[in-house]
Each structure stands twice: as C-alpha cells, then as structure tokens.
Amino acid sequence: MGRRTFRRMMAHAAFPAAVVASVVVGVAMSAAAKPSVTMRGSPASMQRQHANAVAADFTFAETPAAVDELVKTERLVRLPGGADYALAKVSYPYTRPEVKTFVENVSAEYRKACGEPLVVTSLTRPRAEQPGNAHKLSVHPAGMAVDFRISRESRCQKWFEKALLALEEKDLLDATRERNPPHYHVAVFTNAYAAYAARQKPVERPTSSSPTVLRPKPAPSRPAEPSAPAAAAAEPRRDAPAPQGAEPPLVLVLLSSVALLFLLGWRIAKHHHGPG
C-alpha cells in the first residue's frame, strides 16, 4: 500500500470521528447549561439559579434593612396567605411579584387535587440571617425563592413534584427536594414565568394535573329577596281542604263501580239457583 493511499484512508476515517466528537462536545455543553430535570439538587442547579438572578439584575439583600428597602420600593410584595396556602413561621413574608403569582396559581391547583393547602416555610431571607447550611449561591436573598413544606400524604407529594417538574421542563423554575430540613426549594425564573402566565387562558378552577394560571372570577350577583307578601303569595298551600261540591276522586268512583257490579252478579246468581 502506498503512502498516498494510506493518507486518503486515514482522512476518510478522521471525518466521521470529528463529527462524533463535535456531537459529544455539544451534548456535554448542553447538559452543563441545563441540568437534567429532577428533584435532586446539584452545584449546576445552584449556578443556574444564581445566574438567572444576576441576569434579572436582582439585588441580594444583605441585612433586614435591605429587605425593608426592597419592600418600600415595591420590588418585593407581601404574600398574605389564603384558602389555598398558608405561611408557617416565615420571618419575611415578602417575595417578587412573579413568585407571588406562582404561589397563588400552583397552590390553588394543589388544594383542588389534594384537599389541603400548601404551606410556605420561607421566602426572602437576608444574607445576614441565612442558616448555616445555606449555599453561597442561594437566591433567597434575591427574593426569587420559596420553600414549601412536604406533605405527609404520598399522593400529594407525587402530584406536587410532577407539577414542579413540568414547569422546570419549560425552564420556568428550578425545584429541589431538600433533605435537611425536609422541604421543597423552588427558585422561580421571574421573567420566563411572567411571560408564561400572560399566555395562559383565564380559568375558574384547574381541571388538569398540569399547572395553569388562575384569574379572579367576578362574584355572581344575588337576586333580591322577595318581600313578605310576595313570598306568602308564591308559597304553595298545603293540606287545604277540598271545596264543597267538588267531584270525588277517581279511585272512589272505581271502587263504587266494582262494588255495584259485584252486588248485581250476586243477585243474578241467586235468582237462577234459588234457595239451597
């Protein structure tokens, strides 16, 4: 085999290898940019949350005074609680407006599916009051994270995790099931979620297992209650005696006819047979 032929063979063999290598590198870069959709936390997940907060130009509150300032400038809003969700020992019940919308929407569907309210255990926390095991890239100081209590009902856990993963698949948030202490940590990607919420059709109550956005339903107008004379006139009379001269009921007529026929038949039989 000549050198020229050998070089041609090697060149042809190198082309597919280069294509395969490019595909492998592309897949690896994609995996690094977007972690696999699971409830397990990872350094890549925390980096993704922090990068989203930086891209949104969020201020990371260092102290309680910094949280107060964010509230005064309306960059953080109060999460009041309601029929669908409750707050449990939340030191700073404030969050980004888009996170508030997310909590209201997902909790309404959760209560419809599970029959119990969601419980929020943490929202915005200044860095000065972060717990000892908090990650250095935590986005709680930025106001875009919310923690939920894990339900004791396994069916509610499955429903909620499925709902969170469906939203994470759409790049709307990043969810983690934490172990110490046990809770769900959710970082909402505010710009993406706001655009998603704006595209949703208004619904009265969720009817599917996937999260939807709820809109307030106007209260139905109640008809005016009738006055006392009108109500008395509309109320049907009960146990009223039949007026005099009215025709007897049909049942009595039938019974009388049967008795008359029986008597007539007895007389005919007696006439034919005579006394016994």
mmCIF file of C-alpha atoms in Angstrom:
data_model
loop_
_atom_site.group_PDB
_atom_site.id
_atom_site.type_symbol
_atom_site.label_atom_id
_atom_site.label_comp_id
_atom_site.label_asym_id
_atom_site.label_seq_id
_atom_site.Cartn_x
_atom_site.Cartn_y
_atom_site.Cartn_z
ATOM 1 C CA MET A 1 0.000 0.000 0.000
ATOM 2 C CA GLY A 2 1.396 3.397 -0.985
ATOM 3 C CA ARG A 3 1.703 6.366 1.291
ATOM 4 C CA ARG A 4 -0.816 8.363 -0.747
ATOM 5 C CA THR A 5 -3.453 5.639 -0.467
ATOM 6 C CA PHE A 6 -2.871 5.304 3.278
ATOM 7 C CA ARG A 7 -3.271 9.055 3.809
ATOM 8 C CA ARG A 8 -6.573 9.035 1.907
ATOM 9 C CA MET A 9 -7.894 6.193 4.049
ATOM 10 C CA MET A 10 -6.924 7.991 7.248
ATOM 11 C CA ALA A 11 -8.548 11.219 6.053
ATOM 12 C CA HIS A 12 -11.831 9.428 5.334
ATOM 13 C CA ALA A 13 -11.724 7.752 8.734
ATOM 14 C CA ALA A 14 -10.981 11.020 10.547
ATOM 15 C CA PHE A 15 -14.081 12.799 9.169
ATOM 16 C CA PRO A 16 -16.691 10.615 10.941
ATOM 17 C CA ALA A 17 -14.612 10.707 14.109
ATOM 18 C CA ALA A 18 -14.613 14.508 14.042
ATOM 19 C CA VAL A 19 -18.392 14.578 13.595
ATOM 20 C CA VAL A 20 -18.873 12.233 16.539
ATOM 21 C CA ALA A 21 -16.551 14.317 18.684
ATOM 22 C CA SER A 22 -18.470 17.503 17.839
ATOM 23 C CA VAL A 23 -21.764 15.892 18.799
ATOM 24 C CA VAL A 24 -20.335 14.678 22.098
ATOM 25 C CA VAL A 25 -18.990 18.135 22.957
ATOM 26 C CA GLY A 26 -22.307 19.761 22.046
ATOM 27 C CA VAL A 27 -24.262 17.378 24.235
ATOM 28 C CA ALA A 28 -21.892 17.949 27.132
ATOM 29 C CA MET A 29 -22.205 21.742 26.832
ATOM 30 C CA SER A 30 -25.976 21.492 26.665
ATOM 31 C CA ALA A 31 -26.062 19.303 29.766
ATOM 32 C CA ALA A 32 -23.919 21.819 31.629
ATOM 33 C CA ALA A 33 -26.159 24.716 30.595
ATOM 34 C CA LYS A 34 -29.369 22.952 31.667
ATOM 35 C CA PRO A 35 -29.166 20.231 34.345
ATOM 36 C CA SER A 36 -31.366 17.177 33.992
ATOM 37 C CA VAL A 37 -34.904 17.720 35.222
ATOM 38 C CA THR A 38 -35.023 16.013 38.618
ATOM 39 C CA MET A 39 -35.838 16.948 42.202
ATOM 40 C CA ARG A 40 -32.232 16.336 43.241
ATOM 41 C CA GLY A 41 -30.119 19.407 43.855
ATOM 42 C CA SER A 42 -26.671 19.911 42.334
ATOM 43 C CA PRO A 43 -23.967 22.587 42.016
ATOM 44 C CA ALA A 44 -25.072 23.127 38.413
ATOM 45 C CA SER A 45 -28.621 23.765 39.626
ATOM 46 C CA MET A 46 -27.454 26.413 42.108
ATOM 47 C CA GLN A 47 -25.293 28.063 39.447
ATOM 48 C CA ARG A 48 -28.295 28.187 37.132
ATOM 49 C CA GLN A 49 -30.482 29.810 39.805
ATOM 50 C CA HIS A 50 -27.845 32.384 40.697
ATOM 51 C CA ALA A 51 -27.138 33.215 37.047
ATOM 52 C CA ASN A 52 -30.848 33.837 36.500
ATOM 53 C CA ALA A 53 -30.982 36.247 39.448
ATOM 54 C CA VAL A 54 -27.934 38.132 38.158
ATOM 55 C CA ALA A 55 -29.384 38.299 34.643
ATOM 56 C CA ALA A 56 -32.605 39.769 36.092
ATOM 57 C CA ASP A 57 -30.490 42.407 37.892
ATOM 58 C CA PHE A 58 -31.906 41.466 41.285
ATOM 59 C CA THR A 59 -30.497 42.988 44.449
ATOM 60 C CA PHE A 60 -29.289 40.433 47.016
ATOM 61 C CA ALA A 61 -30.391 41.741 50.410
ATOM 62 C CA GLU A 62 -27.553 41.675 52.904
ATOM 63 C CA THR A 63 -29.449 42.826 56.020
ATOM 64 C CA PRO A 64 -33.031 43.164 57.307
ATOM 65 C CA ALA A 65 -32.840 46.878 56.495
ATOM 66 C CA ALA A 66 -32.091 45.974 52.885
ATOM 67 C CA VAL A 67 -35.219 43.796 52.794
ATOM 68 C CA ASP A 68 -37.263 46.716 54.149
ATOM 69 C CA GLU A 69 -35.884 48.936 51.399
ATOM 70 C CA LEU A 70 -36.885 46.438 48.716
ATOM 71 C CA VAL A 71 -40.382 46.357 50.191
ATOM 72 C CA LYS A 72 -40.647 50.154 50.279
ATOM 73 C CA THR A 73 -39.648 50.398 46.627
ATOM 74 C CA GLU A 74 -42.214 47.661 45.809
ATOM 75 C CA ARG A 75 -39.639 45.329 44.354
ATOM 76 C CA LEU A 76 -40.838 42.859 46.963
ATOM 77 C CA VAL A 77 -44.538 42.351 47.735
ATOM 78 C CA ARG A 78 -46.281 40.755 50.697
ATOM 79 C CA LEU A 79 -47.531 37.169 50.493
ATOM 80 C CA PRO A 80 -50.636 37.286 52.701
ATOM 81 C CA GLY A 81 -51.808 33.655 52.682
ATOM 82 C CA GLY A 82 -55.321 32.467 51.950
ATOM 83 C CA ALA A 83 -57.564 29.462 51.462
ATOM 84 C CA ASP A 84 -55.099 27.703 49.146
ATOM 85 C CA TYR A 85 -51.834 28.301 51.013
ATOM 86 C CA ALA A 86 -50.622 29.240 54.474
ATOM 87 C CA LEU A 87 -47.405 30.697 55.865
ATOM 88 C CA ALA A 88 -45.648 28.883 58.722
ATOM 89 C CA LYS A 89 -43.037 30.785 60.748
ATOM 90 C CA VAL A 90 -41.946 32.924 57.787
ATOM 91 C CA SER A 91 -39.740 35.727 59.107
ATOM 92 C CA TYR A 92 -40.000 37.885 55.982
ATOM 93 C CA PRO A 93 -43.338 37.271 54.189
ATOM 94 C CA TYR A 94 -42.206 39.153 51.071
ATOM 95 C CA THR A 95 -41.240 37.995 47.608
ATOM 96 C CA ARG A 96 -41.012 39.062 43.974
ATOM 97 C CA PRO A 97 -44.410 39.741 42.343
ATOM 98 C CA GLU A 98 -43.912 36.883 39.886
ATOM 99 C CA VAL A 99 -43.195 34.463 42.735
ATOM 100 C CA LYS A 100 -46.409 35.577 44.434
ATOM 101 C CA THR A 101 -48.328 34.802 41.231
ATOM 102 C CA PHE A 102 -46.676 31.393 41.029
ATOM 103 C CA VAL A 103 -47.570 30.527 44.631
ATOM 104 C CA GLU A 104 -51.189 31.583 44.169
ATOM 105 C CA ASN A 105 -51.567 29.607 40.945
ATOM 106 C CA VAL A 106 -49.921 26.356 41.947
ATOM 107 C CA SER A 107 -51.462 26.323 45.440
ATOM 108 C CA ALA A 108 -54.988 26.626 44.027
ATOM 109 C CA GLU A 109 -54.450 23.547 41.894
ATOM 110 C CA TYR A 110 -52.691 21.718 44.718
ATOM 111 C CA ARG A 111 -55.618 22.211 47.083
ATOM 112 C CA LYS A 112 -58.061 21.088 44.401
ATOM 113 C CA ALA A 113 -56.012 17.921 43.770
ATOM 114 C CA CYS A 114 -55.082 17.098 47.378
ATOM 115 C CA GLY A 115 -57.745 18.730 49.523
ATOM 116 C CA GLU A 116 -55.234 20.560 51.678
ATOM 117 C CA PRO A 117 -53.437 23.925 51.432
ATOM 118 C CA LEU A 118 -49.788 24.326 50.525
ATOM 119 C CA VAL A 119 -47.607 25.531 53.372
ATOM 120 C CA VAL A 120 -44.901 28.129 52.695
ATOM 121 C CA THR A 121 -42.000 27.928 55.155
ATOM 122 C CA SER A 122 -39.562 30.519 53.760
ATOM 123 C CA LEU A 123 -39.371 33.358 51.243
ATOM 124 C CA THR A 124 -36.889 36.242 51.172
ATOM 125 C CA ARG A 125 -34.015 35.953 53.640
ATOM 126 C CA PRO A 126 -31.169 38.455 54.019
ATOM 127 C CA ARG A 127 -27.695 37.009 53.810
ATOM 128 C CA ALA A 128 -27.068 38.027 57.417
ATOM 129 C CA GLU A 129 -29.809 35.607 58.533
ATOM 130 C CA GLN A 130 -29.173 32.675 56.226
ATOM 131 C CA PRO A 131 -28.947 29.288 58.020
ATOM 132 C CA GLY A 132 -25.567 27.685 58.445
ATOM 133 C CA ASN A 133 -26.155 25.093 55.729
ATOM 134 C CA ALA A 134 -27.294 27.629 53.122
ATOM 135 C CA HIS A 135 -25.487 27.520 49.761
ATOM 136 C CA LYS A 136 -23.295 30.509 48.956
ATOM 137 C CA LEU A 137 -25.216 30.955 45.684
ATOM 138 C CA SER A 138 -28.635 30.864 47.360
ATOM 139 C CA VAL A 139 -31.213 33.148 45.729
ATOM 140 C CA HIS A 140 -33.342 33.583 48.873
ATOM 141 C CA PRO A 141 -31.660 36.990 49.460
ATOM 142 C CA ALA A 142 -32.765 37.988 45.943
ATOM 143 C CA GLY A 143 -36.420 37.270 46.750
ATOM 144 C CA MET A 144 -36.982 34.779 43.922
ATOM 145 C CA ALA A 145 -37.068 31.583 46.015
ATOM 146 C CA VAL A 146 -39.839 29.958 48.027
ATOM 147 C CA ASP A 147 -39.743 26.909 50.290
ATOM 148 C CA PHE A 148 -42.733 24.598 50.790
ATOM 149 C CA ARG A 149 -43.443 22.034 53.493
ATOM 150 C CA ILE A 150 -43.556 18.413 52.290
ATOM 151 C CA SER A 151 -46.996 16.883 52.755
ATOM 152 C CA ARG A 152 -47.420 13.712 54.784
ATOM 153 C CA GLU A 153 -49.641 12.310 52.028
ATOM 154 C CA SER A 154 -47.626 10.462 49.384
ATOM 155 C CA ARG A 155 -50.216 11.194 46.700
ATOM 156 C CA CYS A 156 -49.854 14.929 47.388
ATOM 157 C CA GLN A 157 -46.067 14.645 47.208
ATOM 158 C CA LYS A 158 -46.319 12.911 43.833
ATOM 159 C CA TRP A 159 -48.761 15.469 42.460
ATOM 160 C CA PHE A 160 -46.688 18.445 43.573
ATOM 161 C CA GLU A 161 -43.385 17.052 42.340
ATOM 162 C CA LYS A 162 -44.937 16.223 38.969
ATOM 163 C CA ALA A 163 -46.291 19.772 38.712
ATOM 164 C CA LEU A 164 -42.936 21.329 39.611
ATOM 165 C CA LEU A 165 -41.008 19.151 37.164
ATOM 166 C CA ALA A 166 -43.454 20.044 34.389
ATOM 167 C CA LEU A 167 -42.713 23.727 34.966
ATOM 168 C CA GLU A 168 -38.985 23.076 35.253
ATOM 169 C CA GLU A 169 -39.087 21.288 31.906
ATOM 170 C CA LYS A 170 -40.378 24.571 30.437
ATOM 171 C CA ASP A 171 -37.439 26.492 32.015
ATOM 172 C CA LEU A 172 -39.791 28.422 34.288
ATOM 173 C CA LEU A 173 -38.188 27.421 37.602
ATOM 174 C CA ASP A 174 -35.709 25.130 39.316
ATOM 175 C CA ALA A 175 -37.051 22.816 42.023
ATOM 176 C CA THR A 176 -35.214 20.709 44.591
ATOM 177 C CA ARG A 177 -36.403 18.357 47.304
ATOM 178 C CA GLU A 178 -34.138 19.175 50.220
ATOM 179 C CA ARG A 179 -33.341 16.681 52.989
ATOM 180 C CA ASN A 180 -32.008 18.813 55.842
ATOM 181 C CA PRO A 181 -34.510 20.020 56.875
ATOM 182 C CA PRO A 182 -37.041 18.303 54.589
ATOM 183 C CA HIS A 183 -38.748 20.808 52.252
ATOM 184 C CA TYR A 184 -39.202 21.764 48.619
ATOM 185 C CA HIS A 185 -36.978 24.607 47.440
ATOM 186 C CA VAL A 186 -38.230 26.412 44.321
ATOM 187 C CA ALA A 187 -36.393 29.209 42.518
ATOM 188 C CA VAL A 188 -38.798 30.923 40.120
ATOM 189 C CA PHE A 189 -37.316 32.360 36.925
ATOM 190 C CA THR A 190 -39.378 35.508 37.109
ATOM 191 C CA ASN A 191 -39.120 36.831 33.545
ATOM 192 C CA ALA A 192 -39.884 33.462 31.982
ATOM 193 C CA TYR A 193 -42.739 32.731 34.385
ATOM 194 C CA ALA A 194 -44.308 36.175 33.861
ATOM 195 C CA ALA A 195 -44.347 35.589 30.091
ATOM 196 C CA TYR A 196 -45.780 32.102 30.606
ATOM 197 C CA ALA A 197 -48.521 33.370 32.936
ATOM 198 C CA ALA A 198 -49.510 36.083 30.459
ATOM 199 C CA ARG A 199 -50.110 33.449 27.757
ATOM 200 C CA GLN A 200 -52.459 31.316 29.821
ATOM 201 C CA LYS A 201 -56.218 31.380 29.312
ATOM 202 C CA PRO A 202 -58.308 32.544 32.264
ATOM 203 C CA VAL A 203 -59.868 29.635 34.130
ATOM 204 C CA GLU A 204 -62.184 29.459 37.105
ATOM 205 C CA ARG A 205 -60.588 26.372 38.629
ATOM 206 C CA PRO A 206 -57.968 23.956 37.332
ATOM 207 C CA THR A 207 -59.270 20.779 35.735
ATOM 208 C CA SER A 208 -55.975 19.109 34.676
ATOM 209 C CA SER A 209 -52.908 17.853 36.505
ATOM 210 C CA SER A 210 -50.581 20.343 34.832
ATOM 211 C CA PRO A 211 -50.239 23.808 36.390
ATOM 212 C CA THR A 212 -52.368 26.616 34.930
ATOM 213 C CA VAL A 213 -52.828 30.262 35.743
ATOM 214 C CA LEU A 214 -55.931 31.359 37.609
ATOM 215 C CA ARG A 215 -57.762 34.626 37.142
ATOM 216 C CA PRO A 216 -60.142 36.155 39.689
ATOM 217 C CA LYS A 217 -63.781 35.322 38.993
ATOM 218 C CA PRO A 218 -66.315 38.139 39.470
ATOM 219 C CA ALA A 219 -68.765 37.458 42.280
ATOM 220 C CA PRO A 220 -72.199 36.499 40.921
ATOM 221 C CA SER A 221 -74.990 38.968 41.675
ATOM 222 C CA ARG A 222 -77.554 37.624 44.132
ATOM 223 C CA PRO A 223 -81.233 38.056 43.240
ATOM 224 C CA ALA A 224 -83.207 40.337 45.540
ATOM 225 C CA GLU A 225 -85.170 38.503 48.211
ATOM 226 C CA PRO A 226 -88.963 38.763 47.731
ATOM 227 C CA SER A 227 -90.983 40.847 50.168
ATOM 228 C CA ALA A 228 -93.118 39.132 52.811
ATOM 229 C CA PRO A 229 -96.479 39.478 50.947
ATOM 230 C CA ALA A 230 -94.943 38.324 47.660
ATOM 231 C CA ALA A 231 -93.287 35.346 49.350
ATOM 232 C CA ALA A 232 -96.563 34.396 51.014
ATOM 233 C CA ALA A 233 -98.367 34.602 47.680
ATOM 234 C CA ALA A 234 -95.747 32.479 45.944
ATOM 235 C CA GLU A 235 -95.724 29.779 48.626
ATOM 236 C CA PRO A 236 -97.982 26.842 47.663
ATOM 237 C CA ARG A 237 -100.808 25.934 50.038
ATOM 238 C CA ARG A 238 -100.506 22.651 51.877
ATOM 239 C CA ASP A 239 -103.234 20.419 53.364
ATOM 240 C CA ALA A 240 -106.011 22.724 52.115
ATOM 241 C CA PRO A 241 -109.452 21.065 52.363
ATOM 242 C CA ALA A 242 -111.230 20.289 49.088
ATOM 243 C CA PRO A 243 -114.019 22.720 48.304
ATOM 244 C CA GLN A 244 -117.614 21.517 48.752
ATOM 245 C CA GLY A 245 -119.330 20.171 45.692
ATOM 246 C CA ALA A 246 -116.097 19.057 44.108
ATOM 247 C CA GLU A 247 -116.069 15.828 42.145
ATOM 248 C CA PRO A 248 -114.995 12.713 44.131
ATOM 249 C CA PRO A 249 -111.570 11.297 43.386
ATOM 250 C CA LEU A 250 -111.244 8.759 40.575
ATOM 251 C CA VAL A 251 -110.272 5.945 42.971
ATOM 252 C CA LEU A 252 -113.562 6.224 44.856
ATOM 253 C CA VAL A 253 -115.540 6.119 41.595
ATOM 254 C CA LEU A 254 -113.760 2.931 40.534
ATOM 255 C CA LEU A 255 -114.308 1.241 43.901
ATOM 256 C CA SER A 256 -118.014 2.115 43.817
ATOM 257 C CA SER A 257 -118.376 0.654 40.313
ATOM 258 C CA VAL A 258 -116.695 -2.613 41.329
ATOM 259 C CA ALA A 259 -118.965 -2.963 44.394
ATOM 260 C CA LEU A 260 -122.065 -2.315 42.268
ATOM 261 C CA LEU A 261 -121.040 -4.959 39.715
ATOM 262 C CA PHE A 262 -120.357 -7.482 42.468
ATOM 263 C CA LEU A 263 -123.813 -6.921 44.028
ATOM 264 C CA LEU A 264 -125.564 -7.211 40.666
ATOM 265 C CA GLY A 265 -123.795 -10.503 39.894
ATOM 266 C CA TRP A 266 -124.734 -11.950 43.297
ATOM 267 C CA ARG A 267 -128.436 -11.174 42.768
ATOM 268 C CA ILE A 268 -128.455 -12.767 39.277
ATOM 269 C CA ALA A 269 -126.837 -15.942 40.638
ATOM 270 C CA LYS A 270 -129.385 -16.136 43.483
ATOM 271 C CA HIS A 271 -132.316 -15.738 41.088
ATOM 272 C CA HIS A 272 -131.154 -18.639 38.857
ATOM 273 C CA HIS A 273 -130.285 -21.133 41.570
ATOM 274 C CA GLY A 274 -132.982 -20.318 44.088
ATOM 275 C CA PRO A 275 -132.644 -21.173 47.779
ATOM 276 C CA GLY A 276 -130.290 -24.075 48.543
#
